[in-house]
Short mmCIF file of C-alpha atoms and ligand atoms in Angstrom, two decimals:
data_model
loop_
_atom_site.label_atom_id
_atom_site.label_comp_id
_atom_site.label_asym_id
_atom_site.label_seq_id
_atom_site.Cartn_x
_atom_site.Cartn_y
_atom_site.Cartn_z
CA MET A 1 -0.01 -0.01 0.01
CA GLY A 2 1.32 3.43 -0.88
CA VAL A 3 1.15 4.77 2.62
CA LYS A 4 4.18 6.40 4.33
CA ASN A 5 6.45 3.95 6.10
CA SER A 6 6.02 5.31 9.63
CA PHE A 7 2.33 4.75 9.26
CA ALA A 8 2.63 1.38 7.55
CA ASP A 9 4.52 0.10 10.57
CA LYS A 10 1.67 1.19 12.75
CA VAL A 11 -0.87 -0.69 10.64
CA GLU A 12 0.97 -3.96 11.12
CA THR A 13 1.55 -3.64 14.86
CA PRO A 14 -0.83 -1.23 16.51
CA VAL A 15 1.01 -0.28 19.71
CA SER A 16 -1.01 1.16 22.47
CA ILE A 17 -0.60 1.19 26.25
CA HIS A 18 -4.32 0.45 26.39
CA GLU A 19 -3.92 -3.08 25.08
CA PRO A 20 -1.75 -4.41 27.93
CA ILE A 21 -3.88 -2.47 30.39
CA ASP A 22 -7.05 -4.12 28.99
CA ASP A 23 -5.35 -7.53 29.20
CA PHE A 24 -4.31 -6.87 32.79
CA ARG A 25 -7.84 -5.74 33.69
CA SER A 26 -9.22 -9.03 32.22
CA TYR A 27 -6.64 -10.96 34.18
CA LEU A 28 -7.56 -9.25 37.43
CA THR A 29 -11.25 -9.94 36.75
CA TYR A 30 -10.37 -13.58 36.27
CA VAL A 31 -8.27 -13.71 39.41
CA GLY A 32 -11.17 -12.11 41.34
CA ALA A 33 -13.59 -14.62 39.89
CA ILE A 34 -11.53 -17.58 41.17
CA ALA A 35 -11.56 -15.96 44.64
CA CYS A 36 -7.90 -15.09 44.93
CA ASN A 37 -7.59 -12.99 48.09
CA GLY A 38 -4.82 -10.71 47.02
CA PHE A 39 -1.13 -10.36 46.12
CA ALA A 40 1.99 -10.11 48.25
CA LEU A 41 3.55 -6.92 46.88
CA SER A 42 6.81 -5.33 47.89
CA GLN A 43 6.84 -1.71 49.05
CA LYS A 44 8.56 -0.80 45.79
CA THR A 45 5.78 -2.31 43.74
CA ARG A 46 3.12 -0.57 45.87
CA ASP A 47 4.91 2.75 45.25
CA ILE A 48 4.93 2.11 41.49
CA LEU A 49 1.18 1.27 41.52
CA ASP A 50 0.51 4.49 43.48
CA GLU A 51 2.32 6.44 40.75
CA TRP A 52 0.17 4.73 38.06
CA GLY A 53 -2.98 5.58 40.03
CA LYS A 54 -2.06 9.26 39.83
CA GLY A 55 -1.93 8.87 36.04
CA ASN A 56 -5.57 7.76 36.11
CA ALA A 57 -6.54 10.79 38.13
CA ILE A 58 -5.58 13.15 35.28
CA GLU A 59 -7.76 11.40 32.73
CA GLU A 60 -9.37 14.18 30.78
CA THR A 61 -12.99 15.11 30.28
CA LEU A 62 -14.32 16.73 27.09
CA GLN A 63 -15.40 19.73 29.15
CA GLY A 64 -11.87 20.10 30.47
CA ILE A 65 -10.50 20.05 26.91
CA ARG A 66 -13.16 22.57 25.79
CA ASN A 67 -12.12 24.83 28.67
CA ASP A 68 -8.49 24.62 27.61
CA LEU A 69 -9.46 25.57 24.06
CA GLY A 70 -11.11 28.69 25.48
CA ALA A 71 -11.76 31.60 23.08
CA CYS A 72 -9.06 30.16 20.83
CA GLU A 73 -6.87 32.43 18.70
CA ARG A 74 -4.19 29.85 17.94
CA CYS A 75 -4.68 30.15 14.18
CA LYS A 76 -6.03 32.65 11.67
CA LEU A 77 -9.41 30.89 11.37
CA HIS A 78 -10.55 32.59 14.57
CA LYS A 79 -10.85 35.88 12.66
CA GLY A 80 -13.76 34.75 10.51
CA ARG A 81 -15.64 32.48 12.84
CA ARG A 82 -18.88 33.15 14.68
CA ASN A 83 -18.75 30.11 16.91
CA ILE A 84 -16.23 27.45 17.78
CA VAL A 85 -17.60 24.02 16.80
CA PHE A 86 -15.93 21.79 19.34
CA GLY A 87 -17.91 18.58 18.82
CA LYS A 88 -21.09 16.98 20.06
CA GLY A 89 -22.34 13.63 21.23
CA ASN A 90 -21.63 10.86 23.69
CA GLU A 91 -18.54 11.12 25.90
CA ARG A 92 -18.65 7.28 26.10
CA ALA A 93 -19.23 6.77 22.37
CA GLY A 94 -18.00 3.54 20.75
CA LEU A 95 -17.89 5.42 17.44
CA VAL A 96 -16.45 8.87 16.69
CA PHE A 97 -16.95 10.58 13.36
CA VAL A 98 -14.24 13.04 12.35
CA ALA A 99 -14.80 15.39 9.44
CA GLU A 100 -12.97 18.39 8.08
CA GLY A 101 -14.30 21.62 9.60
CA PRO A 102 -17.50 23.54 10.22
CA GLY A 103 -19.44 24.99 7.31
CA HIS A 104 -21.81 27.98 7.27
CA ASP A 105 -24.66 26.45 9.28
CA GLU A 106 -22.31 24.85 11.81
CA ASP A 107 -20.52 28.17 12.35
CA ILE A 108 -23.83 29.86 13.14
CA LYS A 109 -25.11 27.11 15.44
CA GLY A 110 -21.82 26.12 17.07
CA GLU A 111 -22.61 22.44 16.41
CA PRO A 112 -21.20 19.96 13.89
CA PHE A 113 -23.19 18.67 10.91
CA VAL A 114 -26.41 20.64 11.27
CA GLY A 115 -26.77 21.50 7.53
CA ALA A 116 -27.63 19.43 4.48
CA ALA A 117 -24.57 17.15 4.90
CA GLY A 118 -25.59 16.76 8.53
CA GLN A 119 -29.00 15.43 7.59
CA LEU A 120 -27.32 12.84 5.39
CA LEU A 121 -24.88 11.97 8.18
CA THR A 122 -27.86 11.45 10.51
CA ARG A 123 -29.38 9.04 7.98
CA ILE A 124 -26.09 7.13 7.73
CA ILE A 125 -25.95 6.87 11.52
CA HIS A 126 -29.56 5.60 11.65
CA ALA A 127 -28.72 3.03 8.94
CA ILE A 128 -26.49 1.23 11.46
CA ASP A 129 -29.12 1.40 14.24
CA LEU A 130 -27.47 4.20 16.13
CA THR A 131 -28.54 7.75 16.92
CA ARG A 132 -26.56 10.96 17.04
CA GLU A 133 -26.74 10.69 20.82
CA ASP A 134 -24.88 7.34 20.69
CA VAL A 135 -21.90 8.68 18.73
CA TYR A 136 -19.55 11.63 18.91
CA ILE A 137 -19.12 14.00 15.96
CA CYS A 138 -16.29 16.45 15.53
CA ASN A 139 -13.93 17.99 13.05
CA ILE A 140 -10.22 18.43 12.39
CA VAL A 141 -10.51 22.22 12.71
CA LYS A 142 -12.98 23.80 15.09
CA CYS A 143 -13.52 27.05 13.20
CA ARG A 144 -15.06 27.54 9.76
CA PRO A 145 -12.52 28.11 7.00
CA PRO A 146 -13.43 31.15 4.82
CA ARG A 147 -15.77 30.15 1.91
CA ASN A 148 -15.47 26.54 3.12
CA ARG A 149 -11.97 26.15 1.67
CA ASN A 150 -9.92 23.17 2.94
CA PRO A 151 -8.15 23.92 6.21
CA GLU A 152 -4.47 24.77 5.68
CA PRO A 153 -1.57 22.85 7.24
CA ASP A 154 -0.84 25.51 9.89
CA GLU A 155 -4.53 25.54 10.89
CA ILE A 156 -4.66 21.77 11.13
CA ALA A 157 -1.47 21.75 13.15
CA ALA A 158 -2.85 24.31 15.61
CA CYS A 159 -6.11 22.38 16.13
CA MET A 160 -4.91 18.79 15.98
CA PRO A 161 -3.75 18.53 19.64
CA PHE A 162 -7.34 19.20 20.75
CA LEU A 163 -8.78 16.50 18.47
CA ILE A 164 -6.15 14.04 19.74
CA ARG A 165 -7.17 14.82 23.28
CA GLN A 166 -10.88 14.46 22.48
CA ILE A 167 -10.26 11.04 20.95
CA GLU A 168 -8.11 9.99 23.89
CA ALA A 169 -10.78 11.12 26.40
CA ILE A 170 -13.49 9.12 24.58
CA ARG A 171 -11.31 6.16 23.49
CA PRO A 172 -13.95 4.85 21.03
CA LYS A 173 -13.72 1.42 19.48
CA VAL A 174 -13.76 2.92 16.01
CA ILE A 175 -13.06 6.29 14.37
CA CYS A 176 -14.81 6.95 11.05
CA ALA A 177 -12.90 9.57 9.02
CA LEU A 178 -15.23 11.46 6.70
CA GLY A 179 -13.43 12.73 3.59
CA SER A 180 -9.85 13.16 2.64
CA VAL A 181 -8.86 15.98 4.95
CA ALA A 182 -9.97 14.02 8.02
CA ALA A 183 -8.47 10.75 6.77
CA ARG A 184 -5.14 12.26 5.81
CA SER A 185 -4.75 14.29 9.01
CA LEU A 186 -5.69 11.39 11.32
CA LEU A 187 -3.43 8.90 9.52
CA ASN A 188 -0.60 11.30 8.71
CA THR A 189 -0.57 10.31 5.06
CA ASP A 190 -0.94 11.90 1.63
CA GLU A 191 -2.99 9.04 0.23
CA THR A 192 -6.26 9.78 -1.52
CA ILE A 193 -9.52 8.97 0.12
CA SER A 194 -10.48 6.49 -2.57
CA ARG A 195 -7.34 4.50 -1.85
CA LEU A 196 -7.72 4.78 1.92
CA ARG A 197 -11.28 3.53 1.99
CA GLY A 198 -11.64 -0.18 2.23
CA GLY A 199 -8.77 -0.60 4.71
CA VAL A 200 -8.57 -0.69 8.49
CA TYR A 201 -5.97 1.68 9.95
CA TYR A 202 -4.99 2.76 13.44
CA HIS A 203 -4.77 6.02 15.30
CA GLU A 204 -3.20 5.43 18.75
CA GLY A 205 -4.41 1.85 18.77
CA ILE A 206 -7.95 2.82 17.75
CA ARG A 207 -9.31 1.44 14.46
CA VAL A 208 -9.89 4.00 11.71
CA ILE A 209 -12.23 3.48 8.76
CA CYS A 210 -12.16 6.07 6.04
CA THR A 211 -15.07 6.95 3.81
CA TYR A 212 -16.34 9.76 1.61
CA HIS A 213 -17.56 13.00 3.14
CA PRO A 214 -21.41 13.32 3.22
CA ALA A 215 -21.14 16.62 1.28
CA TYR A 216 -19.22 14.78 -1.43
CA LEU A 217 -21.89 12.07 -1.40
CA LEU A 218 -24.63 14.67 -1.95
CA ARG A 219 -22.82 15.74 -5.14
CA ASN A 220 -21.90 12.16 -6.15
CA PRO A 221 -24.83 9.86 -5.29
CA ALA A 222 -23.16 7.04 -7.24
CA LYS A 223 -20.75 6.70 -4.32
CA LYS A 224 -23.53 5.65 -1.93
CA ARG A 225 -22.80 1.98 -2.44
CA ASP A 226 -19.15 2.53 -1.36
CA VAL A 227 -20.16 4.47 1.74
CA TRP A 228 -22.70 1.79 2.63
CA GLU A 229 -19.94 -0.84 2.44
CA ASP A 230 -17.67 1.27 4.66
CA ILE A 231 -20.32 2.00 7.19
CA GLN A 232 -21.27 -1.64 7.48
CA LYS A 233 -17.65 -2.37 8.27
CA VAL A 234 -17.81 0.34 10.94
CA GLN A 235 -20.93 -1.28 12.42
CA LYS A 236 -19.22 -4.67 12.59
CA LEU A 237 -16.15 -3.25 14.35
CA VAL A 238 -18.22 -1.24 16.83
CA GLY A 239 -20.06 -4.49 17.66
N1 LIG B 1 -18.75 19.48 7.05
C1 LIG B 1 -17.80 19.19 7.91
O1 LIG B 1 -16.70 18.77 7.50
N2 LIG B 1 -18.02 19.28 9.20
C2 LIG B 1 -19.19 19.70 9.71
O2 LIG B 1 -19.32 19.80 10.91
C3 LIG B 1 -20.20 20.00 8.76
C4 LIG B 1 -19.99 19.89 7.45
N1 LIG B 2 -12.59 14.26 -1.96
C1 LIG B 2 -12.71 14.68 -0.69
O1 LIG B 2 -12.01 15.61 -0.25
N2 LIG B 2 -13.58 14.09 0.10
C2 LIG B 2 -14.33 13.07 -0.30
O2 LIG B 2 -15.13 12.57 0.49
C3 LIG B 2 -14.20 12.66 -1.61
C4 LIG B 2 -13.30 13.25 -2.44
#
C-alpha cells in the first residue's frame, strides 16, 4: 500500500498502552472470579502502583478540553468564525466521526453537521441502528474556513492537539474519518480517500475506517454503495 512507512509500521503492529492495560484488567477480573484474596507486593511495587494511580486521576473530560481551548486564537481561522464548533455527542461513544471543519450552518449554530450534509450523516448513523446521541461527531478544525476552503496545514497543526485529546478522552472502538482531509490528518498520510477507503488503519491503537464526506456524497450519489460498504464495516467493528 502506498502509505508512508512510519504509518505502515503502525498498521501492522498497533502499539497502544491500552492493550496491555485491558489484558491486565481481564486478568484481574479472572483472578477475582476464582476468589484469589490478593497479592503479596513489595513496598517498591506498591509505590509504582501508586504512581500509576495518579496517572488515572488526570484522565481528561471533554469539558476540560473545551475549557483549555477557550476563546481560541491559535490560528487565523478565529478571525472569521462566529462560533467554535468543538464537537457533540456521547462522551462514552463507541464510534467517533471526524470530518473536516465547520461550514456555514455549523458556524452559526456552534454544532457539527447541522446543515444538508448533517442530515445525510444522521441518515447514515440511523442506517447502522445508532442515533446521534450514541456517537460523537467532531472536526479536524474547530472554526469555519473562509468560503469553506480546505483547512491549511498551519490551521490543522494548531487544532490537531485538541482533536487528539478528544479522541483519547473518549477512546472509542472505531473512528470513522469522513473525507480526505480528516483521513489524511488522522493517519498522517498523503494518500487519496479513494485509496484509503476499504482498509482498516490505526490512530493510537484505535481502528480508523475512512469513507467519503457526506457533502461529497450529496454531489456524487453514485458513491452511496461505497459508503454503505464502509459504514457496514464500521458497524461490525463497533459491535
Ligand atoms: N462538514 C464538515 O466537514 N463538518 C461539519 O461539521 C459540517 C460539514
Ligand atoms: N474528496 C474529498 O475531499 N472528500 C471526499 O469525500 C471525496 C473526495
